[in-house]
XYZ file of N, CA and C in Angstrom:
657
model
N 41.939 46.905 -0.397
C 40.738 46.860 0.457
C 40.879 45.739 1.479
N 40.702 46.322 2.806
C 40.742 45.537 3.787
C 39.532 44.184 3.428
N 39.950 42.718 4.603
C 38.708 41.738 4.137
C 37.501 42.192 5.276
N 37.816 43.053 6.021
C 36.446 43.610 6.957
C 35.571 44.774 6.060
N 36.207 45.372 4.821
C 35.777 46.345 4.255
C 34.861 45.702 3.247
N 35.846 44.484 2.504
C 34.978 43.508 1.487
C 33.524 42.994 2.480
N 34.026 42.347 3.307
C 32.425 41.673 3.332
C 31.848 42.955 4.278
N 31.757 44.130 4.545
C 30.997 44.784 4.746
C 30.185 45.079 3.844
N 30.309 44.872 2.385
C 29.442 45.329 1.151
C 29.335 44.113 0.650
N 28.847 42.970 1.783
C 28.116 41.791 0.969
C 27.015 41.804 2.022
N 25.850 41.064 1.434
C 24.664 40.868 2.354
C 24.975 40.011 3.690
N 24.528 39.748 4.742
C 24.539 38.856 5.668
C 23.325 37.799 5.338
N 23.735 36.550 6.242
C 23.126 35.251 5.870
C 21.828 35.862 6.636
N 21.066 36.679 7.408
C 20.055 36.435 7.785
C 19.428 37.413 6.387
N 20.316 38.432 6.221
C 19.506 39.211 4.755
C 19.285 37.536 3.682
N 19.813 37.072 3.315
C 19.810 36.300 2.329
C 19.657 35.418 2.342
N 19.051 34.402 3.615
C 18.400 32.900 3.764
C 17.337 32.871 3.172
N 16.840 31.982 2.700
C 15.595 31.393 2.265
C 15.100 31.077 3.137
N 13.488 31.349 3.722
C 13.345 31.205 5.035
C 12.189 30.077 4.749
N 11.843 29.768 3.945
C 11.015 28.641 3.781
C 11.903 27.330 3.959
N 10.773 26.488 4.767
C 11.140 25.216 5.249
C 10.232 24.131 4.746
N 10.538 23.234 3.798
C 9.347 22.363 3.515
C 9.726 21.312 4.359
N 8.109 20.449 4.590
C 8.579 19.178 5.277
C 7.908 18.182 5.025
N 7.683 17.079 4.416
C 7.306 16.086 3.900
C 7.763 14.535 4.564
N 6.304 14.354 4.699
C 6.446 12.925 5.544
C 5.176 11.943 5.843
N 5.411 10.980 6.661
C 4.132 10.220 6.751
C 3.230 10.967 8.231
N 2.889 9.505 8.572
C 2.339 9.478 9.985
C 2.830 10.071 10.803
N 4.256 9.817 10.824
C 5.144 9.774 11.536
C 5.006 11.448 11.997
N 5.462 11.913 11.595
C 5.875 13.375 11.295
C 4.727 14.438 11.577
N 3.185 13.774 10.729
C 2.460 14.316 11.078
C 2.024 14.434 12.489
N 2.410 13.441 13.481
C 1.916 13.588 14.714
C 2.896 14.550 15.300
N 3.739 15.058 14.634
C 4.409 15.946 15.635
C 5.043 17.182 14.605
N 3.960 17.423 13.917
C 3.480 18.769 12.810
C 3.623 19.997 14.043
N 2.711 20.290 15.250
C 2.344 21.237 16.071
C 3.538 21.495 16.446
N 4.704 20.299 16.938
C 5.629 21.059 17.766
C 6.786 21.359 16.504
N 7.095 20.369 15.300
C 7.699 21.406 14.437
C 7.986 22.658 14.205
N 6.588 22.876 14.320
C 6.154 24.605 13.463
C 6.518 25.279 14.938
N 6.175 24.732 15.818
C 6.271 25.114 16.922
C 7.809 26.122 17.101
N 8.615 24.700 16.851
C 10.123 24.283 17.121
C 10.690 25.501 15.941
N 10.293 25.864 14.715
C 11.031 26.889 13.871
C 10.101 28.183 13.895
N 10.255 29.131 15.344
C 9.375 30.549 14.665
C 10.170 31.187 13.481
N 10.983 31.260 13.629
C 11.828 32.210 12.593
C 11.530 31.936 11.119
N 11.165 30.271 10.784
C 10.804 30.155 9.326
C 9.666 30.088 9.156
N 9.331 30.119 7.521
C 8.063 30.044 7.226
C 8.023 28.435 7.055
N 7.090 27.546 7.459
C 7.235 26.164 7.525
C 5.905 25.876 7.065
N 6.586 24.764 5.783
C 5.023 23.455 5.282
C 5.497 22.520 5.814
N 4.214 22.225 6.438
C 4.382 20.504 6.736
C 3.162 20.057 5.965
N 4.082 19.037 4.660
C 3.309 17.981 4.166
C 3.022 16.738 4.588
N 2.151 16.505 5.577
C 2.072 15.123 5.972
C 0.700 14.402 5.937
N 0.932 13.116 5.481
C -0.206 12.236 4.985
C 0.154 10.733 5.160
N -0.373 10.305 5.911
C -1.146 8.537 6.688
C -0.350 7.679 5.744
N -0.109 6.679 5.796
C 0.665 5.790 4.756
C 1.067 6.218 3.615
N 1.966 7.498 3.775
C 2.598 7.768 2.536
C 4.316 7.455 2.530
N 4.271 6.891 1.183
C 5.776 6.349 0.808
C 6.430 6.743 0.311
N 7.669 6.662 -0.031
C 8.608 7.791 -0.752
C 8.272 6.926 -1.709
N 7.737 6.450 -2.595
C 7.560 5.891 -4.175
C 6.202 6.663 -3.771
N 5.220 6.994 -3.224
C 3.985 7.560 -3.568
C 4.221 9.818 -3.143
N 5.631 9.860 -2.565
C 5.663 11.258 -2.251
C 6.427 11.477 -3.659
N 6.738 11.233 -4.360
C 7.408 11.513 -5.785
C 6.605 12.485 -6.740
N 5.148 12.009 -6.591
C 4.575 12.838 -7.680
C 3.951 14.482 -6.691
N 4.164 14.145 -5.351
C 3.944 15.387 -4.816
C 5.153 16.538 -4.903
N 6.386 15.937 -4.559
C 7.296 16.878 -4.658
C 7.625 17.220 -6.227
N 7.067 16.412 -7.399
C 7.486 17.237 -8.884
C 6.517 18.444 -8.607
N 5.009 18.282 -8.394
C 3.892 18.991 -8.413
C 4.427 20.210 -7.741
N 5.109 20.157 -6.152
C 5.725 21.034 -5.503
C 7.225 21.967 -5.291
N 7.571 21.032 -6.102
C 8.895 21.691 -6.720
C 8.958 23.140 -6.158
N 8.265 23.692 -7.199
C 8.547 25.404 -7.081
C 8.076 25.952 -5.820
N 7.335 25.109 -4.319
C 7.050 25.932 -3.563
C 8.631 25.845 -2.590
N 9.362 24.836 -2.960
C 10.688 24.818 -1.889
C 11.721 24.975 -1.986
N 11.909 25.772 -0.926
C 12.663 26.887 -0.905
C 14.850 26.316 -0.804
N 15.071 27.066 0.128
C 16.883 26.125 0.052
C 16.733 25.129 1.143
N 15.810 24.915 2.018
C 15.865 23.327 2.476
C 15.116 22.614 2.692
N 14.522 21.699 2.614
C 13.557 20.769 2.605
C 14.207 19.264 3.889
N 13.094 19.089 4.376
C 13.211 18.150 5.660
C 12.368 16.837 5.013
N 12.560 15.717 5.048
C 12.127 14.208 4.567
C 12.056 13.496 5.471
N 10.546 12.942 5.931
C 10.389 11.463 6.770
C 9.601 10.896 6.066
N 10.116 9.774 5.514
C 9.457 8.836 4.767
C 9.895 7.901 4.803
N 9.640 6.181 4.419
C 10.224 4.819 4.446
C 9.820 4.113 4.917
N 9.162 4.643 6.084
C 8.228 3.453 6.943
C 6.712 3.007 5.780
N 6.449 3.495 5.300
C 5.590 2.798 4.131
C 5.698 2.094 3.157
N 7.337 1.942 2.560
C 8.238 1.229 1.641
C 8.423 -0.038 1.602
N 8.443 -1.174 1.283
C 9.009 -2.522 1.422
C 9.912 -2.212 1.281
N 10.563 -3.253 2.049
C 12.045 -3.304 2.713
C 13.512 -3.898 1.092
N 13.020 -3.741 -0.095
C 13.392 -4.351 -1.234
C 14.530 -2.904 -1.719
N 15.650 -3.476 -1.048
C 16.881 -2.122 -1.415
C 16.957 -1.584 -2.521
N 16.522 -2.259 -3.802
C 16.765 -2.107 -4.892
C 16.303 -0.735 -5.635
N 14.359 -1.133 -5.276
C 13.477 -0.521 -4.829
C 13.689 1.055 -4.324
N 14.277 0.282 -2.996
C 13.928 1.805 -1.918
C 14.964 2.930 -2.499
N 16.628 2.237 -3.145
C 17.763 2.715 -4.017
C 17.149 3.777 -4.940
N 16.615 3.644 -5.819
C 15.709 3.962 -7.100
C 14.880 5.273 -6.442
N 14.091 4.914 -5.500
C 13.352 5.950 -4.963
C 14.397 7.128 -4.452
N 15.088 6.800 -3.604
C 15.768 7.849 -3.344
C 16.418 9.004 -4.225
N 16.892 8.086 -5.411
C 17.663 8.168 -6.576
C 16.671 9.634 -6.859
N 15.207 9.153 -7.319
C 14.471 9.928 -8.080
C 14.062 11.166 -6.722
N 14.040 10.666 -5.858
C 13.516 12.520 -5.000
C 14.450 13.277 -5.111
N 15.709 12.312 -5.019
C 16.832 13.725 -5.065
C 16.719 14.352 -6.029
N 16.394 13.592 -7.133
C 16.977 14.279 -8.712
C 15.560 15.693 -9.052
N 14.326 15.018 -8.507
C 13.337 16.154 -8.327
C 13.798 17.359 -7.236
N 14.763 17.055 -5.834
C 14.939 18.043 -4.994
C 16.549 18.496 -5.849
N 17.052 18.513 -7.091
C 17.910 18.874 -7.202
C 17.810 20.405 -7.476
N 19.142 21.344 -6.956
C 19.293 22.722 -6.563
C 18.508 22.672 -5.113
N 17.530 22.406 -4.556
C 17.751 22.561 -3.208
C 19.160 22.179 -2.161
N 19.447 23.552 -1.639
C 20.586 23.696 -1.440
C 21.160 22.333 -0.046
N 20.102 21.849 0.686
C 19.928 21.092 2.360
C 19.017 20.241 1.934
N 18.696 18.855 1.484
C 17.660 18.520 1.900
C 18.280 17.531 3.210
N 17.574 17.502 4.506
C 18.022 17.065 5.785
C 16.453 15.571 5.546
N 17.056 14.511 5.459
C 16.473 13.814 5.730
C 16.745 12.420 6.990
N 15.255 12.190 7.664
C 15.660 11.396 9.072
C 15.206 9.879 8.642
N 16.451 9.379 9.050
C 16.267 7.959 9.098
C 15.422 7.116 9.705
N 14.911 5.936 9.451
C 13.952 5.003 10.115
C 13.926 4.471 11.325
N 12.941 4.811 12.246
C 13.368 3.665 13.707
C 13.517 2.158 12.846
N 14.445 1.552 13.260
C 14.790 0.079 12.643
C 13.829 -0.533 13.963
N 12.480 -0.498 13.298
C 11.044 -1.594 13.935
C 11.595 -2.892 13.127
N 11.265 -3.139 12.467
C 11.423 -4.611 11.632
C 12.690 -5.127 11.209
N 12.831 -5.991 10.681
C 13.896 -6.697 9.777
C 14.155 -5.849 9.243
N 15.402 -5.767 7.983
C 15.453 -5.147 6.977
C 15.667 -3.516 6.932
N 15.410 -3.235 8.283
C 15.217 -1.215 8.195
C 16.682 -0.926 8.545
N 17.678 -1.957 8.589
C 18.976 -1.215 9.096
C 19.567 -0.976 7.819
N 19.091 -1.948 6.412
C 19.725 -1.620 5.257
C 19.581 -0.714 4.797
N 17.868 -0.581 5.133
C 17.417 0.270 4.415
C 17.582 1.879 5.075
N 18.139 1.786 5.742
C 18.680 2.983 6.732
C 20.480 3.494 6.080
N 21.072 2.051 5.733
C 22.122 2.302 5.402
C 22.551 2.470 4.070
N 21.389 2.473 3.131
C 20.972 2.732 1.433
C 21.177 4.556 1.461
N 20.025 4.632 2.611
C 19.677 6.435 3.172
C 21.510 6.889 3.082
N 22.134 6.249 3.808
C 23.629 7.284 4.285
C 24.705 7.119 3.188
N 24.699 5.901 2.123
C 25.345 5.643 1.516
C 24.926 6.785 0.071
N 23.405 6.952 0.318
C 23.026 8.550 -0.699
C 23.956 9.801 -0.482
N 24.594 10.182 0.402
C 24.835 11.257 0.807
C 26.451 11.491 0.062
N 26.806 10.034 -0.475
C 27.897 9.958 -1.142
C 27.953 10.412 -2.726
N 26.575 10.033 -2.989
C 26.163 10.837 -4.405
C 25.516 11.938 -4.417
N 25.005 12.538 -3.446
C 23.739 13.990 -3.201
C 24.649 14.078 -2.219
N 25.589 15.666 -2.767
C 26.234 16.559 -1.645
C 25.550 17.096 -0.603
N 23.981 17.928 -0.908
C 23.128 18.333 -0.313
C 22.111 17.432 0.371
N 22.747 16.588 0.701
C 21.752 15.124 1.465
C 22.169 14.833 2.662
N 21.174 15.426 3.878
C 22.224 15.393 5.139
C 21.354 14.613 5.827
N 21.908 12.996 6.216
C 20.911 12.210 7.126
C 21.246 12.642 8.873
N 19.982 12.155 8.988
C 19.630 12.618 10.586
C 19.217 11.239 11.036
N 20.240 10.757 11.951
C 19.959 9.517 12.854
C 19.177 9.366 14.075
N 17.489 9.470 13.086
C 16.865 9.429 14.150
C 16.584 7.735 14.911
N 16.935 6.960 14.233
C 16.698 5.620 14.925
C 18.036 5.922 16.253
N 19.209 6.527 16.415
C 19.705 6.742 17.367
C 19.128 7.635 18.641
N 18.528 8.264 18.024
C 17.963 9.280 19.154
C 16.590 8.527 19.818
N 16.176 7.732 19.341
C 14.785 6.465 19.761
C 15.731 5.155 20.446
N 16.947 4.942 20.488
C 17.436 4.053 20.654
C 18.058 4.527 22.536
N 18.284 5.891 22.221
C 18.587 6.534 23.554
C 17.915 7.138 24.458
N 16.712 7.359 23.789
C 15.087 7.535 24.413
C 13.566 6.910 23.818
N 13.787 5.731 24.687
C 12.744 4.445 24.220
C 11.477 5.211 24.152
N 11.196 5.832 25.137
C 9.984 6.520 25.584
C 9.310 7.261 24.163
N 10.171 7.815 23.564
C 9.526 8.745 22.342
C 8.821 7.776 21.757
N 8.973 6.941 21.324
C 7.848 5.630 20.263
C 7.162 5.206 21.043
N 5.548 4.602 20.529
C 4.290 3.946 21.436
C 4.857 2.560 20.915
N 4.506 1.484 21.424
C 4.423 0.109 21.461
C 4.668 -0.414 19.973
N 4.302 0.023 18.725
C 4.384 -0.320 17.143
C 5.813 0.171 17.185
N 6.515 1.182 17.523
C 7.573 1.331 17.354
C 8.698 2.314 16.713
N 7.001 3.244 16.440
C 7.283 4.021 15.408
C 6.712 5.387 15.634
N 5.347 5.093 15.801
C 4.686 6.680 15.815
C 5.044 7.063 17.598
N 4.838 8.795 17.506
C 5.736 9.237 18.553
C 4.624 9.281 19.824
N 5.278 9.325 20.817
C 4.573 9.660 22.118
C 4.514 11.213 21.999
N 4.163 12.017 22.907
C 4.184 13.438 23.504
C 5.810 13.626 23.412
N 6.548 12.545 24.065
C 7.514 13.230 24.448
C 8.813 13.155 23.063
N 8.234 12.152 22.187
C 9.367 11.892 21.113
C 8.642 13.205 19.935
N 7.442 13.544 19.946
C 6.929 14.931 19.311
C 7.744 15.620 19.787
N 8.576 16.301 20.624
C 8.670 17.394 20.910
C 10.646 16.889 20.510
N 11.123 15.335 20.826
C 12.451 15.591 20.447
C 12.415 15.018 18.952
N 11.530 15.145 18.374
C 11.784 14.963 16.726
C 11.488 16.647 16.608
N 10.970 17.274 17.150
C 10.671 19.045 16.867
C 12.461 19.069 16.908
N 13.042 19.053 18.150
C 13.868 20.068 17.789
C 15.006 19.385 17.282
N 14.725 17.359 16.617
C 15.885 16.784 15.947
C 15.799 18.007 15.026
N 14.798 18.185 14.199
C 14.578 19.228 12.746
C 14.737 20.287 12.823
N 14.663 20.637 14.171
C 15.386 22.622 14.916
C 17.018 22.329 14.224
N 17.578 21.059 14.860
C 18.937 21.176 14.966
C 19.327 21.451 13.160
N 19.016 20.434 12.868
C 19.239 19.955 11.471
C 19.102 21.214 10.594
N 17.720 22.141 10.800
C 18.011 23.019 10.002
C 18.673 24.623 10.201
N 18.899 24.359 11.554
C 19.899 25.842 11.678
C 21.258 25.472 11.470
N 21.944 24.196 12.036
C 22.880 23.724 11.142
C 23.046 23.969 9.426
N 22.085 23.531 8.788
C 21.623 23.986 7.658
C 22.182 25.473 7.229
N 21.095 25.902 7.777
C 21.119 27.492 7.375
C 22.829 27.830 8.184
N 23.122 27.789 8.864
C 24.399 28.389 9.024
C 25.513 27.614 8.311
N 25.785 27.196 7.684
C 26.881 26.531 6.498
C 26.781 26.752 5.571
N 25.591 27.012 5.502
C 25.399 26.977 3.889
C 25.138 28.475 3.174
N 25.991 29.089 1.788
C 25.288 30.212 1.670
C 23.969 30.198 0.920
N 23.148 30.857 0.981
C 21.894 30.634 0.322
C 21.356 32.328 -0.653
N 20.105 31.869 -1.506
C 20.028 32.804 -2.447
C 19.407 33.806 -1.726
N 18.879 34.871 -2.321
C 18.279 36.010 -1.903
C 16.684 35.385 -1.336
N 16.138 35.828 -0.296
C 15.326 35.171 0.224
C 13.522 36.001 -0.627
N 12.772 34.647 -0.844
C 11.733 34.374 -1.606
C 10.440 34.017 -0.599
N 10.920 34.266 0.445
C 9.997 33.533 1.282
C 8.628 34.732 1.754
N 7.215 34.045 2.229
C 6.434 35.004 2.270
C 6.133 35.566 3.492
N 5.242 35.993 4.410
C 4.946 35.841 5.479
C 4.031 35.203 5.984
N 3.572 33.996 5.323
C 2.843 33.223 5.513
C 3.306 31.883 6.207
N 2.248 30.729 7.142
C 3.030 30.160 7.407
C 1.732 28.500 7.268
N 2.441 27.913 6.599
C 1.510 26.843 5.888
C 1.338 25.703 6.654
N 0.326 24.644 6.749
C 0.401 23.156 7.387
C -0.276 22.492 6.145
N 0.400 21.268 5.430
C -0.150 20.921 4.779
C -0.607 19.413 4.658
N -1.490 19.085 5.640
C -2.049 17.485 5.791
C -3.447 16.966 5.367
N -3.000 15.565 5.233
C -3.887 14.575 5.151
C -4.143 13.666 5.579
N -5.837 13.418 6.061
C -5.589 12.060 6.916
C -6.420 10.895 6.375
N -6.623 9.649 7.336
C -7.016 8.698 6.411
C -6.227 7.498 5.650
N -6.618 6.839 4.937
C -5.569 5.988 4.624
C -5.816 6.423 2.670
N -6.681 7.139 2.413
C -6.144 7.814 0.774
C -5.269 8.684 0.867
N -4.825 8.993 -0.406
C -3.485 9.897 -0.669
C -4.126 10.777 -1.557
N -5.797 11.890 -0.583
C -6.299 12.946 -0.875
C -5.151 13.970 -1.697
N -5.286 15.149 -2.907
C -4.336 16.216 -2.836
C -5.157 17.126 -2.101
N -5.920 16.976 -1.464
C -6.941 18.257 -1.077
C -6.474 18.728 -0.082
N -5.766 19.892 0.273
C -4.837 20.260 1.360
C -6.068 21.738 2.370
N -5.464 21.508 3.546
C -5.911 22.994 3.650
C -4.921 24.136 4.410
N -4.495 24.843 4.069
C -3.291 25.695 4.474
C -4.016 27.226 5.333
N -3.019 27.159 6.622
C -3.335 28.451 7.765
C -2.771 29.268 6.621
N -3.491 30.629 6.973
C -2.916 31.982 6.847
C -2.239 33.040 7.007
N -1.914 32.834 8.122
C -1.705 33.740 8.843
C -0.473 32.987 10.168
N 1.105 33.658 10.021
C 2.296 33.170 10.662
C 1.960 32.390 11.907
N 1.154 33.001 12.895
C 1.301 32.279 14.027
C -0.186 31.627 14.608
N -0.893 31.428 13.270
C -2.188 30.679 13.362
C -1.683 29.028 13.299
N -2.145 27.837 13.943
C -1.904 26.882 13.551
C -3.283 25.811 13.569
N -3.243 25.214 12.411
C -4.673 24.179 12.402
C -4.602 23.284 13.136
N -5.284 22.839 14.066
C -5.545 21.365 14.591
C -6.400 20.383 14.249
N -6.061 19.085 14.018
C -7.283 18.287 13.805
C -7.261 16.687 13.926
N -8.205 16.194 14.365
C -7.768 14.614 14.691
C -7.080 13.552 13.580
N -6.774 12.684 14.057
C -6.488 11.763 13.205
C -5.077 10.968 13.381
């Protein structure tokens, strides 16, 4: 049997992607939720995002959420963390081991605002040596080459860094999806936003219905 005959009687990667995209993050992320979802029509996309949340306080969300994510999951978190490597080591340690079998998790590194965020940036890349499926995204480079995306704190995005953190996470996950083979796809036709605002760490979520509905709301 020819090898054009073999993989004619295997599925193709668009039959068999997992088309769910989770995304979990702070502030950060949440301000540029709209152009995300925006940025992936093709997937079904959660964005979990909530106001001073830390990767030591997103831990008990992703056990809880486990089963909604799918083969890749997207991570902005750290800017809520003290800068204590040891600490931030440990944390990482434990999301992976909760995101373990997710096939991509693509997580973006810290604008280095303060002291201390280049270690803690370089804790992030030195993970990728123990988590095969741990692909960092240098977003403090892409803020370093366009000042404009961050407001004055240094961190949360302008208009225009919303739209190039949309398609840092375009890149990251069609990269993703094309390398990687993935399982038979589980995904629904639904398409979720899942935030919180405020400075509590509410679980009270409220999720669109419907693919190309999207919620707006201040904060």
């Amino acid at each position: 049997m020819s090898v054009v005959a073999a993989l004619a009687g295997q599925p193709s990667m668009a039959q068999t992607l997992d088309r769910r995209i989770y995304v979990i993050g702070d502030s950060v992320v949440l301000g540029a939720r709209d152009a995300v979802i925006a940025a992936l029509p093709e997937w079904t996309v959660t964005v979990d995002a909530q106001q001073d949340l830390s990767l030591l306080g997103a831990l008990e969300i992703l056990t809880q959420l486990r089963p909604e994510i799918g083969d890749i999951a997207v991570v902005e978190l750290g800017y809520d963390d003290g800068a204590n490597l040891g600490a931030f080591r440990d944390h990482i340690d434990r999301a992976m081991a909760i995101l373990a079998g997710v096939r991509t998790v693509v997580w973006l590194d810290q604008r280095q605002f303060a002291p201390g965020r280049d270690a803690m940036n370089a804790e992030l890349r030195a993970a990728q040596d123990r988590y095969p499926n741990l692909r960092v995204v240098d977003w403090n480079a892409v803020v370093a080459a366009a000042p404009d995306s961050v407001y004055a704190d240094g961190i949360h995005l302008t208009p225009a860094g919303q739209a190039r953190m949309a398609q840092v996470i375009r890149a990251a996950v069609v990269s993703a999806a094309t390398t990687t083979t993935t399982s038979p796809s589980r995904s629904s036709s639904k398409r979720t936003t899942r935030t919180s605002h405020g400075h509590t760490r509410s679980r009270t979520h409220r999720r669109t219905s419907h693919r190309h509905r999207r919620r707006t709301s201040s904060g």
